[in-house]
Each structure stands twice: as C-alpha cells, then as structure tokens.
C-alpha cells in the first residue's frame, strides 16, 4: 500500500485510513499463521505466503518505507506502525515520488513471477485524494499495470475525487473508489484482493 500522511490527511480520514491499514495487516498476519499450520500446509502443492509492502508520502517531498515485504508481520510490527502512522507533515504530498519508489523496489525475480502468474501483487493507494502531478501519477500507475500489478485507489472523504482520476482503469471501473469509513474501506480492499487472486 501507499499511504498519504500529509497534514491534510487528518481527523476522521486519517483515523479511518489507519484503522484500515492496521486491521488489514492484522488479518494478513493471522491468515499467514493459519496457512502455516500442518493441516493446511501439508495439503498445498506449493507454499503460500502473504506479504506486505508499505510506503508513505508526506510533506512536499518525503517518501518513507514503513514496512518491507521480506519482513514478517507480527505484533511488534503493528505497534511500531501505529506510531509511524501518527506522524504527518504539512505539504502538498508526493504521490508520484512514492509510486516511483515502489516501482524501483520491484526486483527482476519478482517481475518474472508476476509474468508467469506465480505471484499476485496488489497495490492500494490510500489518500484524501488531493493529488498533485496527476499526469505523472497516471503514467506511473500505467507502467505498474503493464508489469502485471493490480493498482487500485481508495479515497477517504468528499474531497477524494482525484483518486478516481489517477487510478481510473477503463477495464475495471472499481479501481478508484471514494468512501467514508473503515468498514467500507476494509470490504472494498477485500474485494479488490479477491479479484486479483482469481487471476492466479
């Protein structure tokens, strides 16, 4: 996921975004633990593991890596992230910088697995939707989609219409949505993940 931690992302939208990310990671943690139980593991043709990669953008230029996909999701990770998600910074935000950082993190081995459909990668952009450099963001998202990554956006609040613009996909109108609370966000993201997994 790429998260908006600019100061405009405050109040209810920031709180709902934080709930969505932390509850989503908690669910991934618990699912991985279930998949690791012998009764499931022994019946799989190949091991299955869910990983998470979390970047944030805030201020005018700052892009931060909050969680790397090779790191385990555990209770300490969730606690550390809780405090990181409290730190916002005034500025216009740098979504295009976060998208480029995400793109640069993709390793050739990972891209090969995506091409062979041995891996599914879903990027969710979460913001209040006030996006600068929209043409550059659209171009970066298109490059990621061409690499086989499913990119979707969740905007919080009525000012979030830019998310619909930058994440628009003519093949799938549901890739950019605007919602108001964490329950909607979790359900929406779950549907996006489920649709991506069907492609395997």
N, CA and C of each residue as an Amber inpcrd file, in Angstrom:
protein
   600
   0.8400000  -1.1880000   0.0000000   0.0000000   0.0000000   0.0000000
   0.8790000   1.2420000   0.0000000   0.3470000   2.3200000  -0.5450000
   0.9730000   3.6410000  -0.4550000  -0.0050000   4.5350000   0.2850000
   0.4520000   5.1380000   1.3860000  -0.4280000   5.9020000   2.2590000
  -0.0930000   7.3810000   2.2520000  -1.1170000   8.1890000   2.3120000
  -0.9950000   9.6410000   2.3850000  -0.9030000  10.0540000   3.8500000
   0.2650000  10.5890000   4.2590000   0.4280000  11.0940000   5.6180000
   0.7110000  12.5960000   5.6230000   0.2450000  13.2880000   4.5750000
   0.3240000  14.7380000   4.6120000  -0.6750000  15.2550000   5.6530000
  -0.4390000  16.4930000   6.1130000  -1.2630000  17.0240000   7.2040000
  -2.7290000  17.1480000   6.8170000  -3.0190000  17.2740000   5.5150000
  -4.4300000  17.3430000   5.0990000  -5.1460000  16.0380000   5.4020000
  -4.3800000  14.9600000   5.4730000  -4.9460000  13.6530000   5.8030000
  -5.0260000  13.5550000   7.3240000  -5.9270000  14.3240000   7.9100000
  -6.0370000  14.3640000   9.3690000  -7.4960000  14.1900000   9.7590000
  -7.7440000  14.1640000  11.0670000  -9.1100000  13.9880000  11.5430000
  -9.6510000  12.6170000  11.1960000 -10.9370000  12.5710000  10.8490000
 -11.5920000  11.2880000  10.5780000 -10.9500000  10.5120000   9.4240000
 -10.6100000  11.1700000   8.2720000  -9.9840000  10.4000000   7.1940000
  -8.6910000   9.7010000   7.6330000  -7.8440000  10.4080000   8.4040000
  -6.5850000   9.8120000   8.8650000  -6.8560000   8.6380000   9.8040000
  -7.8140000   8.8190000  10.6930000  -8.1480000   7.7550000  11.6440000
  -8.6780000   6.5260000  10.9280000  -9.5660000   6.7220000   9.9530000
 -10.1350000   5.5970000   9.2180000  -9.0710000   4.9000000   8.3640000
  -8.1700000   5.6930000   7.7660000  -7.0810000   5.1150000   6.9830000
  -6.1970000   4.2350000   7.8680000  -5.8630000   4.7390000   9.0490000
  -5.0080000   3.9890000   9.9650000  -5.6820000   2.6850000  10.3900000
  -6.9630000   2.7580000  10.7060000  -7.7060000   1.5460000  11.0850000
  -7.6780000   0.5240000   9.9450000  -7.8800000   1.0120000   8.7040000
  -7.9240000   0.1040000   7.5620000  -6.5960000  -0.6220000   7.3880000
  -5.4860000   0.1300000   7.4300000  -4.1710000  -0.4630000   7.2210000
  -3.8270000  -1.4380000   8.3320000  -4.0210000  -1.0300000   9.5850000
  -3.6520000  -1.8950000  10.7070000  -4.5300000  -3.1430000  10.7780000
  -5.8340000  -2.9850000  10.5430000  -6.7030000  -4.1710000  10.5780000
  -6.3780000  -5.0990000   9.4150000  -6.0550000  -4.5140000   8.2350000
  -5.6770000  -5.3390000   7.0940000  -4.4090000  -6.1380000   7.3600000
  -3.4030000  -5.4870000   7.9520000  -2.1500000  -6.1870000   8.2710000
  -2.3660000  -7.2450000   9.3530000  -3.2200000  -6.9370000  10.3320000
  -3.5350000  -7.9280000  11.3600000  -4.1660000  -9.1720000  10.7270000
  -5.0870000  -8.9600000   9.7950000  -5.7250000 -10.0930000   9.1110000
  -4.7210000 -10.9050000   8.3060000  -3.7610000 -10.2150000   7.6350000
  -2.7120000 -10.9360000   6.9070000  -1.8610000 -11.7610000   7.8610000
  -1.5040000 -11.1770000   8.9990000  -0.7100000 -11.8820000   9.9980000
  -1.4120000 -13.1590000  10.4550000  -2.6970000 -13.0510000  10.7760000
  -3.4330000 -14.2120000  11.2580000  -3.6320000 -15.2570000  10.1550000
  -3.8520000 -14.8130000   8.9250000  -4.0180000 -15.7580000   7.8200000
  -2.7090000 -16.5120000   7.5530000  -1.5820000 -15.8100000   7.5890000
  -0.3030000 -16.4810000   7.4130000  -0.0740000 -17.5350000   8.4960000
  -0.4640000 -17.2300000   9.7030000  -0.2990000 -18.1960000  10.8040000
  -1.1840000 -19.4160000  10.5770000  -2.3970000 -19.1920000  10.0810000
  -3.2770000 -20.3270000   9.7820000  -2.7100000 -21.1740000   8.6500000
  -2.1890000 -20.5060000   7.6010000  -1.6280000 -21.2370000   6.4600000
  -0.4080000 -22.0600000   6.8580000   0.2600000 -21.6510000   7.9250000
   1.4640000 -22.3450000   8.3680000   1.1510000 -23.5670000   9.2330000
  -0.1040000 -23.7500000   9.6010000  -0.4790000 -24.9390000  10.3720000
  -0.3570000 -26.1790000   9.4860000   0.0730000 -27.2900000  10.0690000
   0.3080000 -28.5120000   9.2940000  -0.9180000 -28.9580000   8.5000000
  -2.1040000 -28.8060000   9.0860000  -3.3010000 -29.3170000   8.4040000
  -3.5580000 -28.5830000   7.0940000  -3.0840000 -27.3400000   6.9780000
  -3.2110000 -26.6130000   5.7120000  -1.9530000 -26.7700000   4.8660000
  -0.7990000 -26.6270000   5.5110000   0.4750000 -26.6380000   4.8030000
   0.7050000 -27.9480000   4.0630000   0.3520000 -29.0510000   4.6960000
   0.6030000 -30.3700000   4.0930000  -0.3060000 -30.6760000   2.9110000
  -1.3940000 -29.9250000   2.7510000  -2.2990000 -30.1920000   1.6350000
  -2.0730000 -29.2400000   0.4510000  -1.0610000 -28.3690000   0.5570000
  -0.7880000 -27.4210000  -0.5270000   0.2440000 -27.9740000  -1.5000000
   0.0180000 -27.7330000  -2.7870000   1.0010000 -28.1430000  -3.8090000
   2.2640000 -27.3010000  -3.7010000   2.0890000 -26.0400000  -3.3350000
   3.2200000 -25.1270000  -3.1660000   2.9280000 -24.2240000  -1.9750000
   3.9600000 -23.8200000  -1.2420000   3.7210000 -22.9500000  -0.0870000
   3.0830000 -21.6270000  -0.5160000   2.2280000 -21.1090000   0.3210000
   1.5720000 -19.8350000   0.0480000   1.8650000 -18.8870000   1.1940000
   2.3390000 -17.6950000   0.8510000   2.6440000 -16.7000000   1.8770000
   2.1610000 -15.3390000   1.4100000   1.5360000 -14.6190000   2.3170000
   1.0690000 -13.2700000   2.0300000   2.0540000 -12.2830000   2.6460000
   2.4870000 -11.3250000   1.8460000   3.4570000 -10.3380000   2.3160000
   2.8910000  -8.9390000   2.1290000   3.4940000  -7.9940000   2.8410000
   3.0210000  -6.6140000   2.7630000   4.1900000  -5.6580000   2.5820000
   3.9430000  -4.6270000   1.7940000   4.9390000  -3.6010000   1.4740000
   4.2300000  -2.2710000   1.6790000   4.7250000  -1.4420000   2.5810000
   4.0050000  -0.2160000   2.9410000   4.9070000   1.0020000   2.8180000
   4.5040000   1.9370000   1.9490000   5.2020000   3.2140000   1.7650000
   4.2710000   4.3450000   2.1680000   4.8630000   5.4500000   2.6270000
   4.0490000   6.6330000   2.9000000   4.6480000   7.8400000   2.1940000
   3.8050000   8.8250000   1.9220000   4.3050000  10.1010000   1.4250000
   3.6990000  11.2140000   2.2710000   4.5330000  12.2240000   2.5590000
   4.0570000  13.3530000   3.3620000   4.9330000  14.5620000   3.0940000
   4.4880000  15.7190000   3.5770000   5.2040000  16.9360000   3.2510000
   5.1660000  17.1720000   1.7520000   6.1590000  17.8860000   1.2260000
   6.2170000  18.1470000  -0.2110000   7.0260000  17.0950000  -0.9570000
   7.9810000  16.4570000  -0.2740000   8.8870000  15.5500000  -0.9830000
   9.1190000  14.2180000  -0.2800000   8.8520000  14.1220000   1.0060000
   9.2920000  12.9540000   1.7800000   8.5150000  11.6920000   1.4280000
   9.2600000  10.6330000   1.1150000   8.6970000   9.3010000   0.8980000
   9.4030000   8.3500000   1.8570000   8.6490000   7.5880000   2.6300000
   9.2390000   6.7040000   3.6370000   8.7760000   5.2680000   3.4390000
   9.6990000   4.3300000   3.6370000   9.3630000   2.9060000   3.6310000
   9.0130000   2.5200000   5.0620000   7.7690000   2.1570000   5.3030000
   7.3260000   1.8150000   6.6490000   7.4160000   0.3190000   6.9420000
   7.3040000  -0.4990000   5.8850000   7.3700000  -1.9560000   6.0910000
   7.8190000  -2.6130000   4.7980000   8.8480000  -3.4720000   4.8930000
   9.3790000  -4.1580000   3.7130000   8.7250000  -5.5230000   3.5570000
   8.5230000  -5.9720000   2.3100000   7.8250000  -7.2490000   2.1130000
   8.5620000  -8.4500000   2.6950000   9.9060000  -8.3510000   2.8150000
  10.6400000  -9.5020000   3.3670000  10.5330000  -9.5830000   4.8890000
  10.0060000  -8.5440000   5.5340000   9.8550000  -8.5540000   6.9880000
   8.5490000  -9.2300000   7.3930000   8.6170000  -9.9820000   8.4670000
   7.4160000 -10.6430000   8.9800000   6.4390000  -9.6120000   9.5390000
   5.1630000  -9.9120000   9.4200000   4.1450000  -9.1010000  10.0880000
   3.8840000  -9.7520000  11.4420000   4.1550000  -9.0260000  12.5130000
   3.8850000  -9.5480000  13.8530000   3.3560000  -8.4130000  14.7270000
   3.1240000  -8.7210000  15.9920000   2.5370000  -7.7250000  16.8880000
   3.4400000  -6.4980000  17.0450000   4.7460000  -6.7080000  17.0740000
   5.6690000  -5.5680000  17.2030000   5.5960000  -4.6710000  15.9670000
   5.5220000  -5.2970000  14.7900000   5.3720000  -4.5300000  13.5460000
   4.1380000  -3.6400000  13.6120000   3.0190000  -4.1990000  14.0480000
   1.7720000  -3.4430000  14.1100000   1.8690000  -2.2960000  15.1140000
   2.5390000  -2.5360000  16.2500000   2.7130000  -1.4860000  17.2580000
   3.5790000  -0.3540000  16.7170000   4.7000000  -0.7180000  16.0770000
   5.5910000   0.3040000  15.5070000   4.8660000   1.1190000  14.4300000
   4.0870000   0.4310000  13.5900000   3.3610000   1.1220000  12.5320000
   2.3100000   2.0730000  13.0970000   1.6820000   1.6690000  14.1820000
   0.6790000   2.5410000  14.8080000   1.2700000   3.9180000  15.0870000
   2.4780000   3.9400000  15.6580000   3.1150000   5.2200000  15.9930000
   3.6110000   5.9520000  14.7460000   4.0810000   5.2020000  13.7410000
   4.5160000   5.8430000  12.4920000   3.3530000   6.5320000  11.7800000
   2.1930000   5.9250000  11.8600000   1.0250000   6.4720000  11.1740000
   0.4830000   7.7310000  11.8550000   0.9650000   8.0040000  13.0660000
   0.5750000   9.2250000  13.7690000   1.3430000  10.4430000  13.2610000
   2.4590000  10.2140000  12.5700000   3.3590000  11.3050000  12.1790000
   3.0030000  11.8310000  10.7870000   2.3840000  12.9950000  10.7570000
   2.0510000  13.6260000   9.4810000   2.9380000  14.8580000   9.2840000
   2.8950000  15.4280000   8.0870000   3.7060000  16.5980000   7.7890000
   2.9810000  17.4770000   6.7760000   3.0290000  18.7760000   7.0100000
   2.3520000  19.7200000   6.1250000   3.0320000  19.7460000   4.7540000
   2.2360000  19.8120000   3.7150000   2.7660000  19.8970000   2.3580000
   1.7260000  19.4320000   1.3490000   2.0980000  19.4540000   0.0830000
   1.1790000  19.0410000  -0.9810000   1.1460000  17.5280000  -1.1670000
   2.1310000  16.8330000  -0.6310000   2.2110000  15.3820000  -0.8270000
   2.9850000  15.0310000  -2.0730000   3.5470000  13.8490000  -2.0950000
   4.4100000  13.4340000  -3.1980000   4.0480000  12.0170000  -3.6220000
   2.8260000  11.8490000  -4.1070000   2.3860000  10.5220000  -4.5380000
   3.2450000  10.0030000  -5.6780000   3.6000000  10.8740000  -6.6120000
   4.4060000  10.4120000  -7.7460000   5.7590000   9.8910000  -7.2680000
   6.3480000  10.5280000  -6.2570000   7.6090000  10.0490000  -5.6940000
   7.4520000   8.6880000  -5.0370000   6.3230000   8.4860000  -4.3380000
   6.0530000   7.1880000  -3.7010000   5.8500000   6.1050000  -4.7520000
   5.1650000   6.4320000  -5.8380000   4.9580000   5.4570000  -6.9160000
   6.2810000   5.0610000  -7.5600000   7.1680000   6.0430000  -7.7560000
   8.4790000   5.7440000  -8.3440000   9.3110000   4.8900000  -7.3950000
   9.2530000   5.1800000  -6.0910000   9.9840000   4.3790000  -5.1070000
   9.4770000   2.9390000  -5.1030000   8.1600000   2.7860000  -5.2060000
   7.5640000   1.4460000  -5.2700000   8.0360000   0.7250000  -6.5330000
   7.9910000   1.4210000  -7.6620000   8.4090000   0.8260000  -8.9310000
   9.8740000   0.4060000  -8.8800000  10.7300000   1.2420000  -8.2810000
  12.1650000   0.9340000  -8.1900000  12.4530000  -0.2340000  -7.2610000
  11.5060000  -0.5520000  -6.3720000  11.7150000  -1.6660000  -5.4320000
  11.4120000  -3.0300000  -6.0610000  10.8280000  -3.0350000  -7.2490000
  10.4500000  -4.2970000  -7.8910000  11.6820000  -4.9850000  -8.4730000
  11.9590000  -6.1750000  -7.9940000  13.1520000  -6.8990000  -8.4250000
  12.8350000  -7.7650000  -9.6510000  13.8500000  -8.0100000 -10.5010000
  13.6230000  -8.8170000 -11.7140000  12.9830000 -10.1700000 -11.4230000
  13.4060000 -10.8260000 -10.3330000  12.8360000 -12.1350000  -9.9790000
  11.3340000 -12.0180000  -9.7130000  10.9490000 -10.9460000  -9.0190000
   9.5360000 -10.7130000  -8.7170000   8.7430000 -10.4510000  -9.9940000
   9.3000000  -9.6520000 -10.8880000   8.6210000  -9.3450000 -12.1490000
   8.4470000 -10.5990000 -12.9980000   9.4550000 -11.4960000 -12.9340000
   9.3550000 -12.7640000 -13.6560000   8.2240000 -13.6260000 -13.1210000
   8.0710000 -13.6750000 -11.7960000   6.9790000 -14.4490000 -11.1880000
   5.6190000 -13.8620000 -11.5510000   5.5500000 -12.5340000 -11.5950000
   4.3000000 -11.8890000 -11.9850000   3.9190000 -12.2700000 -13.4100000
   4.9170000 -12.2630000 -14.2900000   4.6670000 -12.5820000 -15.6930000
   4.1750000 -14.0180000 -15.8570000   4.7310000 -14.9320000 -15.0460000
   4.3480000 -16.3460000 -15.1160000   3.1030000 -16.6600000 -14.2810000
   2.5340000 -15.6210000 -13.6450000   1.3520000 -15.7650000 -12.7890000
   1.6070000 -16.6990000 -11.6010000   2.8520000 -16.6640000 -11.0960000
   3.1860000 -17.4080000  -9.8800000   3.1110000 -16.5000000  -8.6580000
   2.7930000 -15.2550000  -8.8960000   2.6590000 -14.2770000  -7.8230000
   1.5810000 -13.2800000  -8.2130000   0.8570000 -12.8160000  -7.2150000
  -0.1060000 -11.7380000  -7.4200000   0.3640000 -10.5580000  -6.5840000
   0.3780000  -9.3880000  -7.1750000   0.7940000  -8.1900000  -6.4490000
  -0.2830000  -7.1300000  -6.6190000  -0.7840000  -6.6360000  -5.4980000
  -1.8500000  -5.6500000  -5.4900000  -1.3540000  -4.4080000  -4.7670000
  -1.3970000  -3.2720000  -5.4420000  -1.0140000  -2.0050000  -4.8260000
  -2.2740000  -1.1920000  -4.5710000  -2.4740000  -0.7950000  -3.3050000
  -3.6000000   0.0540000  -2.9370000  -3.0680000   1.4130000  -2.5160000
  -3.5280000   2.4520000  -3.1890000  -3.1470000   3.8270000  -2.8460000
  -4.2590000   4.3980000  -1.9840000  -3.8850000   4.9190000  -0.8050000
  -4.8750000   5.4330000   0.1370000  -4.5880000   6.9070000   0.3890000
  -5.5910000   7.7640000   0.1730000  -5.3760000   9.2020000   0.3020000
  -6.6930000   9.9280000   0.5000000  -6.5690000  11.2270000   0.8780000
  -7.7730000  12.0610000   0.8830000  -8.0450000  12.5700000  -0.5170000
  -7.1710000  12.2030000  -1.4630000  -7.4590000  12.4020000  -2.8720000
  -6.9420000  13.6710000  -3.5090000  -6.3760000  14.6000000  -2.7260000
  -5.8420000  15.8230000  -3.3230000  -4.4730000  15.5080000  -3.9280000
  -4.4440000  15.1560000  -5.1960000  -3.2270000  14.6610000  -5.8550000
  -2.6590000  15.7290000  -6.7790000  -1.3940000  16.0900000  -6.5470000
  -0.7110000  16.9690000  -7.4940000   0.0110000  16.0830000  -8.5140000
   0.4910000  16.6650000  -9.6000000   1.2050000  15.9160000 -10.6520000
   0.3780000  14.7350000 -11.1640000  -0.8950000  14.9750000 -11.4180000
  -1.7780000  13.8790000 -11.8490000  -1.2810000  13.1580000 -13.1050000
  -0.8410000  13.8710000 -14.1660000  -0.3770000  13.1490000 -15.3620000
   0.7840000  12.1960000 -15.0700000   1.7250000  12.6340000 -14.2170000
   2.8590000  11.7610000 -13.8690000   2.3990000  10.5570000 -13.0650000
   1.4430000  10.7720000 -12.1710000   0.9010000   9.6550000 -11.3710000
   0.2040000   8.6410000 -12.2710000  -0.5880000   9.1420000 -13.2140000
  -1.3010000   8.2510000 -14.1460000  -0.2890000   7.4380000 -14.9590000
   0.7810000   8.0780000 -15.4210000   1.8010000   7.3760000 -16.2100000
   2.5070000   6.3130000 -15.3740000   2.8150000   6.6370000 -14.1060000
   3.4810000   5.6640000 -13.2230000   2.5780000   4.4720000 -12.9470000
   1.2940000   4.7300000 -12.7210000   0.3320000   3.6480000 -12.4630000
   0.1810000   2.7670000 -13.6990000   0.1710000   3.3680000 -14.8800000
   0.0700000   2.5940000 -16.1140000   1.2910000   1.6900000 -16.2880000
   2.4830000   2.1980000 -15.9650000   3.6950000   1.3590000 -16.0520000
   3.5950000   0.1640000 -15.1090000   3.1050000   0.4010000 -13.9020000
   2.9640000  -0.6910000 -12.9310000   1.9570000  -1.7300000 -13.4230000
   0.8660000  -1.2660000 -13.9980000  -0.1430000  -2.2080000 -14.5240000
   0.4220000  -3.0330000 -15.6750000   1.2470000  -2.4140000 -16.5090000
   1.8610000  -3.1560000 -17.6170000   2.8190000  -4.2320000 -17.1090000
   3.3450000  -4.0450000 -15.9100000   4.2280000  -5.0440000 -15.2950000
   3.4300000  -6.1800000 -14.6480000   2.1160000  -6.0520000 -14.6260000
   1.2710000  -7.1100000 -14.0680000   0.7650000  -6.8400000 -12.6700000
   0.9360000  -5.6270000 -12.1820000   0.4940000  -5.2830000 -10.8300000
  -0.9110000  -4.6900000 -10.9030000  -1.7720000  -5.1480000 -10.0210000
  -3.1120000  -4.5920000  -9.9140000  -3.0400000  -3.3440000  -9.0450000
  -3.3800000  -2.2040000  -9.6110000  -3.3090000  -0.9400000  -8.8660000
  -4.7240000  -0.4160000  -8.6570000  -5.0380000  -0.1070000  -7.4080000
  -6.3460000   0.4570000  -7.0870000  -6.1530000   1.5920000  -6.0940000
  -7.1800000   2.4110000  -5.9550000  -7.0900000   3.5380000  -5.0390000
  -8.3250000   3.6560000  -4.1880000  -8.1140000   4.0140000  -2.9200000
  -9.2170000   4.2580000  -2.0010000  -9.0720000   5.6840000  -1.4860000
 -10.0630000   6.5130000  -1.7930000 -10.0680000   7.8900000  -1.3260000
 -11.0130000   8.0320000  -0.1530000 -10.5680000   8.7720000   0.8600000
 -11.4080000   8.9990000   2.0380000 -11.9850000  10.3990000   2.0090000
 -13.2970000  10.5110000   2.1080000 -13.9420000  11.8120000   2.2130000
 -14.3470000  12.3860000   0.8740000 -15.1790000  13.4260000   0.9430000
 -15.7690000  14.0020000  -0.2640000 -14.7530000  14.7040000  -1.1610000
 -13.5750000  15.0670000  -0.6070000 -12.5560000  15.7640000  -1.4120000
 -11.6310000  14.7880000  -2.1290000 -11.9910000  13.5180000  -2.1620000
 -11.0740000  12.4830000  -2.6430000 -11.2440000  12.1200000  -4.1090000
 -11.8630000  12.9740000  -4.8900000 -12.1790000  12.6120000  -6.2760000
 -10.9400000  12.4000000  -7.1470000  -9.7910000  12.9940000  -6.7750000
  -8.5680000  12.8030000  -7.5690000  -8.1430000  11.3360000  -7.6260000
  -8.4730000  10.5820000  -6.6030000  -8.1350000   9.1500000  -6.5940000
  -8.8410000   8.4380000  -7.7450000 -10.0820000   8.8270000  -8.0020000
 -10.8030000   8.2430000  -9.1450000 -10.0840000   8.5440000 -10.4540000
  -9.5040000   9.7340000 -10.5530000  -8.8350000  10.1600000 -11.7840000
  -7.5380000   9.3850000 -12.0040000  -6.6630000   9.3750000 -10.9880000
  -5.3400000   8.7740000 -11.1930000  -5.3900000   7.2530000 -11.2450000
  -6.3750000   6.6480000 -10.5960000  -6.4660000   5.1750000 -10.5750000
  -7.4630000   4.6260000 -11.5860000  -8.0140000   5.4730000 -12.4080000
  -9.0320000   5.0290000 -13.3690000  -8.4770000   3.9560000 -14.3120000
  -9.2670000   2.9120000 -14.4700000  -8.9250000   1.8400000 -15.4100000
 -10.1900000   1.5380000 -16.2200000 -10.1700000   1.8150000 -17.5310000
 -11.3730000   1.5800000 -18.3450000 -11.8660000   0.1330000 -18.2830000
 -10.9380000  -0.8130000 -18.0370000 -11.3150000  -2.2270000 -17.9650000
 -11.9990000  -2.5890000 -16.6390000 -11.7870000  -1.7390000 -15.6220000
 -12.3280000  -2.0540000 -14.2980000 -12.6670000  -0.7580000 -13.5540000
 -13.9090000  -0.2920000 -13.6610000 -14.3020000   0.9750000 -13.0390000
 -14.1560000   0.9910000 -11.5120000 -14.0510000  -0.1830000 -10.8850000
 -13.9760000  -0.2370000  -9.4170000 -12.5700000   0.0070000  -8.8800000
 -11.6150000   0.3560000  -9.7490000 -10.2370000   0.5140000  -9.2770000
 -10.0070000   1.8060000  -8.5070000 -10.8700000   2.7820000  -8.6440000
 -10.7450000   4.0160000  -7.8720000 -12.0610000   4.3360000  -7.2110000
 -12.1000000   4.2370000  -5.8800000 -13.3550000   4.4450000  -5.1620000
 -13.1750000   5.5050000  -4.0760000 -14.2580000   6.1460000  -3.7300000
 -14.2630000   7.1440000  -2.6600000 -15.2580000   6.6900000  -1.6050000
 -14.7840000   6.6220000  -0.3530000 -15.6080000   6.1050000   0.7380000
 -15.4470000   6.9890000   1.9700000 -16.1400000   6.6270000   3.0440000
 -16.1340000   7.4840000   4.2280000 -15.6790000   6.8090000   5.5180000
 -15.7110000   5.4950000   5.5950000 -15.3570000   4.8800000   6.8690000
 -14.5950000   3.5780000   6.6850000 -14.0400000   3.0930000   7.7950000
 -13.1440000   1.9450000   7.7440000 -13.8690000   0.6670000   7.3350000
 -15.1270000   0.5090000   7.7170000 -15.8600000  -0.7000000   7.3350000
 -15.9620000  -0.7930000   5.8210000 -16.3340000   0.3240000   5.1770000
 -16.3820000   0.3500000   3.7110000 -15.0040000   0.0640000   3.1220000
 -13.9680000   0.6610000   3.7420000 -12.6090000   0.5210000   3.2180000
 -12.1390000  -0.9220000   3.2700000 -12.3660000  -1.5930000   4.3910000
 -11.9180000  -2.9830000   4.5350000 -12.6560000  -3.8870000   3.5510000
 -13.9640000  -3.6980000   3.4250000 -14.7540000  -4.5050000   2.4820000
 -14.2900000  -4.2560000   1.0500000 -14.0670000  -2.9790000   0.7150000
 -13.6300000  -2.6200000  -0.6340000 -12.2870000  -3.2260000  -0.9460000
 -11.3390000  -3.1070000  -0.0130000  -9.9960000  -3.6600000  -0.2680000
 -10.0420000  -5.1760000  -0.3660000 -10.8670000  -5.8060000   0.4630000
 -11.0090000  -7.2670000   0.4120000 -11.4990000  -7.7050000  -0.9670000
 -12.4790000  -6.9820000  -1.5140000 -12.9900000  -7.3160000  -2.8460000
 -11.9030000  -7.1600000  -3.9050000 -11.1020000  -6.0960000  -3.7740000
 -10.0120000  -5.8580000  -4.7330000  -8.9920000  -6.9880000  -4.6830000
  -8.6340000  -7.4160000  -3.4720000  -7.6650000  -8.5070000  -3.3130000
  -8.2270000  -9.8180000  -3.8620000  -9.5050000 -10.0840000  -3.5660000
 -10.1340000 -11.3140000  -4.0350000 -10.1560000 -11.3780000  -5.5610000
 -10.4590000 -10.2500000  -6.2000000 -10.4840000 -10.2090000  -7.6620000
  -9.1000000 -10.4690000  -8.2350000  -8.0660000  -9.9190000  -7.5960000
  -6.6970000 -10.1250000  -8.0700000  -6.2770000 -11.5830000  -7.9070000
  -6.6610000 -12.2080000  -6.8030000  -6.2740000 -13.6060000  -6.5550000
  -6.9250000 -14.5680000  -7.5590000  -8.0760000 -14.1890000  -8.0970000
  -8.7590000 -15.0420000  -9.0810000  -7.9110000 -15.2080000 -10.3320000
  -6.9690000 -14.2970000 -10.5640000  -6.1530000 -14.3510000 -11.7700000
  -5.0580000 -15.4110000 -11.6940000  -4.8240000 -15.9490000 -10.4950000
  -3.7550000 -16.9520000 -10.3500000  -4.1900000 -18.2780000 -10.9380000
